[in-house]
Amino acid sequence: MAKRNPAKKPVLGHPESSARNLPQPVRAELDARLARIEGHVAAIRRMLAAGEDCDSLLVQASAVRSALNGVLIGLMEAHMDACVIPCSRAGNNEEAVGRFRRAMETVLKRS
């Protein structure tokens, strides 16, 4: 029986603005922040299942939102340093500004 090749995942975004371009310490810090958020969300789910009071749930959910804002800020800073600024230094100012605008639109978009 022939082995099936798994389908290739489509490439999203631009390879030149990939998270692979972020310095390893930045990626590690962002990953650690996300792991803490994951744990916090799991705790909130347990609180909800246990019937904890709404005030406590709101406080904890607000803390998760604040932590996620920290991740967004870190990603924006890293995106500027690793993707936008090098693009501009290479003489592609319009493209660099476009990348920055798209990043800001993504972060500030209402869900």
PDB file of C-alpha atoms in Angstrom:
ATOM      1  CA  MET A   1       0.000   0.000   0.000  1.00  0.00           C
ATOM      2  CA  ALA A   2       1.426   3.409  -0.955  1.00  0.00           C
ATOM      3  CA  LYS A   3       1.970   6.017   1.726  1.00  0.00           C
ATOM      4  CA  ARG A   4      -0.250   9.040   1.488  1.00  0.00           C
ATOM      5  CA  ASN A   5       1.451  12.399   1.597  1.00  0.00           C
ATOM      6  CA  PRO A   6      -0.259  14.736   4.002  1.00  0.00           C
ATOM      7  CA  ALA A   7      -1.730  17.782   2.320  1.00  0.00           C
ATOM      8  CA  LYS A   8       0.509  20.803   2.491  1.00  0.00           C
ATOM      9  CA  LYS A   9      -0.792  23.623   4.594  1.00  0.00           C
ATOM     10  CA  PRO A  10      -1.419  26.803   2.625  1.00  0.00           C
ATOM     11  CA  VAL A  11       1.058  29.575   3.301  1.00  0.00           C
ATOM     12  CA  LEU A  12      -0.656  32.491   4.988  1.00  0.00           C
ATOM     13  CA  GLY A  13       0.733  35.983   5.072  1.00  0.00           C
ATOM     14  CA  HIS A  14       4.204  36.688   3.779  1.00  0.00           C
ATOM     15  CA  PRO A  15       7.257  34.480   4.426  1.00  0.00           C
ATOM     16  CA  GLU A  16       9.314  37.627   4.974  1.00  0.00           C
ATOM     17  CA  SER A  17       7.061  38.556   7.886  1.00  0.00           C
ATOM     18  CA  SER A  18       6.929  35.079   9.394  1.00  0.00           C
ATOM     19  CA  ALA A  19       7.239  34.423  13.118  1.00  0.00           C
ATOM     20  CA  ARG A  20      10.370  32.486  12.126  1.00  0.00           C
ATOM     21  CA  ASN A  21      12.020  35.878  11.648  1.00  0.00           C
ATOM     22  CA  LEU A  22      11.434  36.834  15.281  1.00  0.00           C
ATOM     23  CA  PRO A  23      14.427  36.375  17.570  1.00  0.00           C
ATOM     24  CA  GLN A  24      14.214  33.156  19.605  1.00  0.00           C
ATOM     25  CA  PRO A  25      14.077  34.984  22.980  1.00  0.00           C
ATOM     26  CA  VAL A  26      11.061  36.987  21.752  1.00  0.00           C
ATOM     27  CA  ARG A  27       9.305  33.841  20.533  1.00  0.00           C
ATOM     28  CA  ALA A  28      10.046  32.108  23.837  1.00  0.00           C
ATOM     29  CA  GLU A  29       8.658  35.038  25.854  1.00  0.00           C
ATOM     30  CA  LEU A  30       5.489  35.190  23.751  1.00  0.00           C
ATOM     31  CA  ASP A  31       5.038  31.433  24.045  1.00  0.00           C
ATOM     32  CA  ALA A  32       5.438  31.603  27.833  1.00  0.00           C
ATOM     33  CA  ARG A  33       2.859  34.381  28.042  1.00  0.00           C
ATOM     34  CA  LEU A  34       0.436  32.361  25.921  1.00  0.00           C
ATOM     35  CA  ALA A  35       0.956  29.268  28.089  1.00  0.00           C
ATOM     36  CA  ARG A  36       0.111  31.302  31.201  1.00  0.00           C
ATOM     37  CA  ILE A  37      -3.013  32.627  29.471  1.00  0.00           C
ATOM     38  CA  GLU A  38      -4.001  29.077  28.542  1.00  0.00           C
ATOM     39  CA  GLY A  39      -3.720  28.014  32.162  1.00  0.00           C
ATOM     40  CA  HIS A  40      -5.702  31.014  33.306  1.00  0.00           C
ATOM     41  CA  VAL A  41      -8.491  30.304  30.815  1.00  0.00           C
ATOM     42  CA  ALA A  42      -8.636  26.687  31.994  1.00  0.00           C
ATOM     43  CA  ALA A  43      -9.007  27.932  35.572  1.00  0.00           C
ATOM     44  CA  ILE A  44     -11.849  30.237  34.517  1.00  0.00           C
ATOM     45  CA  ARG A  45     -13.603  27.313  32.846  1.00  0.00           C
ATOM     46  CA  ARG A  46     -13.306  25.317  36.071  1.00  0.00           C
ATOM     47  CA  MET A  47     -14.698  28.276  38.030  1.00  0.00           C
ATOM     48  CA  LEU A  48     -17.628  28.491  35.631  1.00  0.00           C
ATOM     49  CA  ALA A  49     -18.337  24.774  35.911  1.00  0.00           C
ATOM     50  CA  ALA A  50     -18.163  25.020  39.717  1.00  0.00           C
ATOM     51  CA  GLY A  51     -20.706  27.841  39.719  1.00  0.00           C
ATOM     52  CA  GLU A  52     -18.406  30.557  41.061  1.00  0.00           C
ATOM     53  CA  ASP A  53     -19.847  34.050  41.379  1.00  0.00           C
ATOM     54  CA  CYS A  54     -20.036  36.275  38.313  1.00  0.00           C
ATOM     55  CA  ASP A  55     -17.894  39.025  39.863  1.00  0.00           C
ATOM     56  CA  SER A  56     -14.984  36.602  40.272  1.00  0.00           C
ATOM     57  CA  LEU A  57     -15.423  35.333  36.716  1.00  0.00           C
ATOM     58  CA  LEU A  58     -15.420  38.880  35.362  1.00  0.00           C
ATOM     59  CA  VAL A  59     -12.254  39.746  37.288  1.00  0.00           C
ATOM     60  CA  GLN A  60     -10.472  36.664  35.963  1.00  0.00           C
ATOM     61  CA  ALA A  61     -11.680  37.178  32.388  1.00  0.00           C
ATOM     62  CA  SER A  62     -10.494  40.779  32.547  1.00  0.00           C
ATOM     63  CA  ALA A  63      -7.074  39.570  33.688  1.00  0.00           C
ATOM     64  CA  VAL A  64      -6.900  37.257  30.658  1.00  0.00           C
ATOM     65  CA  ARG A  65      -7.808  40.135  28.357  1.00  0.00           C
ATOM     66  CA  SER A  66      -5.073  42.256  29.895  1.00  0.00           C
ATOM     67  CA  ALA A  67      -2.539  39.449  29.498  1.00  0.00           C
ATOM     68  CA  LEU A  68      -3.563  38.969  25.878  1.00  0.00           C
ATOM     69  CA  ASN A  69      -3.106  42.705  25.292  1.00  0.00           C
ATOM     70  CA  GLY A  70       0.476  42.206  26.517  1.00  0.00           C
ATOM     71  CA  VAL A  71       0.947  39.477  23.907  1.00  0.00           C
ATOM     72  CA  LEU A  72      -0.429  41.774  21.187  1.00  0.00           C
ATOM     73  CA  ILE A  73       1.945  44.551  22.220  1.00  0.00           C
ATOM     74  CA  GLY A  74       4.878  42.150  22.199  1.00  0.00           C
ATOM     75  CA  LEU A  75       3.910  40.842  18.773  1.00  0.00           C
ATOM     76  CA  MET A  76       3.546  44.357  17.385  1.00  0.00           C
ATOM     77  CA  GLU A  77       6.953  45.384  18.732  1.00  0.00           C
ATOM     78  CA  ALA A  78       8.559  42.235  17.334  1.00  0.00           C
ATOM     79  CA  HIS A  79       6.793  42.705  13.994  1.00  0.00           C
ATOM     80  CA  MET A  80       8.152  46.237  13.773  1.00  0.00           C
ATOM     81  CA  ASP A  81      11.697  45.161  14.652  1.00  0.00           C
ATOM     82  CA  ALA A  82      11.852  41.980  12.567  1.00  0.00           C
ATOM     83  CA  CYS A  83       9.607  42.756   9.602  1.00  0.00           C
ATOM     84  CA  VAL A  84       8.640  46.399   9.090  1.00  0.00           C
ATOM     85  CA  ILE A  85      11.916  48.175   9.859  1.00  0.00           C
ATOM     86  CA  PRO A  86      14.088  45.792   7.780  1.00  0.00           C
ATOM     87  CA  CYS A  87      11.645  46.219   4.882  1.00  0.00           C
ATOM     88  CA  SER A  88      12.010  49.997   5.132  1.00  0.00           C
ATOM     89  CA  ARG A  89      15.809  49.808   5.422  1.00  0.00           C
ATOM     90  CA  ALA A  90      15.834  47.742   2.233  1.00  0.00           C
ATOM     91  CA  GLY A  91      14.253  50.736   0.488  1.00  0.00           C
ATOM     92  CA  ASN A  92      10.707  49.372   0.389  1.00  0.00           C
ATOM     93  CA  ASN A  93       9.129  52.206   2.356  1.00  0.00           C
ATOM     94  CA  GLU A  94       5.648  51.923   0.861  1.00  0.00           C
ATOM     95  CA  GLU A  95       5.552  48.189   1.525  1.00  0.00           C
ATOM     96  CA  ALA A  96       6.811  48.741   5.085  1.00  0.00           C
ATOM     97  CA  VAL A  97       4.099  51.315   5.768  1.00  0.00           C
ATOM     98  CA  GLY A  98       1.523  48.934   4.283  1.00  0.00           C
ATOM     99  CA  ARG A  99       2.676  46.145   6.574  1.00  0.00           C
ATOM    100  CA  PHE A 100       2.430  48.420   9.573  1.00  0.00           C
ATOM    101  CA  ARG A 101      -1.051  49.592   8.579  1.00  0.00           C
ATOM    102  CA  ARG A 102      -2.281  46.023   8.052  1.00  0.00           C
ATOM    103  CA  ALA A 103      -0.893  44.988  11.428  1.00  0.00           C
ATOM    104  CA  MET A 104      -2.592  47.904  13.164  1.00  0.00           C
ATOM    105  CA  GLU A 105      -5.883  47.208  11.388  1.00  0.00           C
ATOM    106  CA  THR A 106      -5.698  43.567  12.475  1.00  0.00           C
ATOM    107  CA  VAL A 107      -4.967  44.414  16.115  1.00  0.00           C
ATOM    108  CA  LEU A 108      -7.523  47.209  16.393  1.00  0.00           C
ATOM    109  CA  LYS A 109     -10.332  45.483  14.500  1.00  0.00           C
ATOM    110  CA  ARG A 110     -13.452  44.958  16.528  1.00  0.00           C
ATOM    111  CA  SER A 111     -14.553  41.367  16.829  1.00  0.00           C
TER     112      SER A 111
END
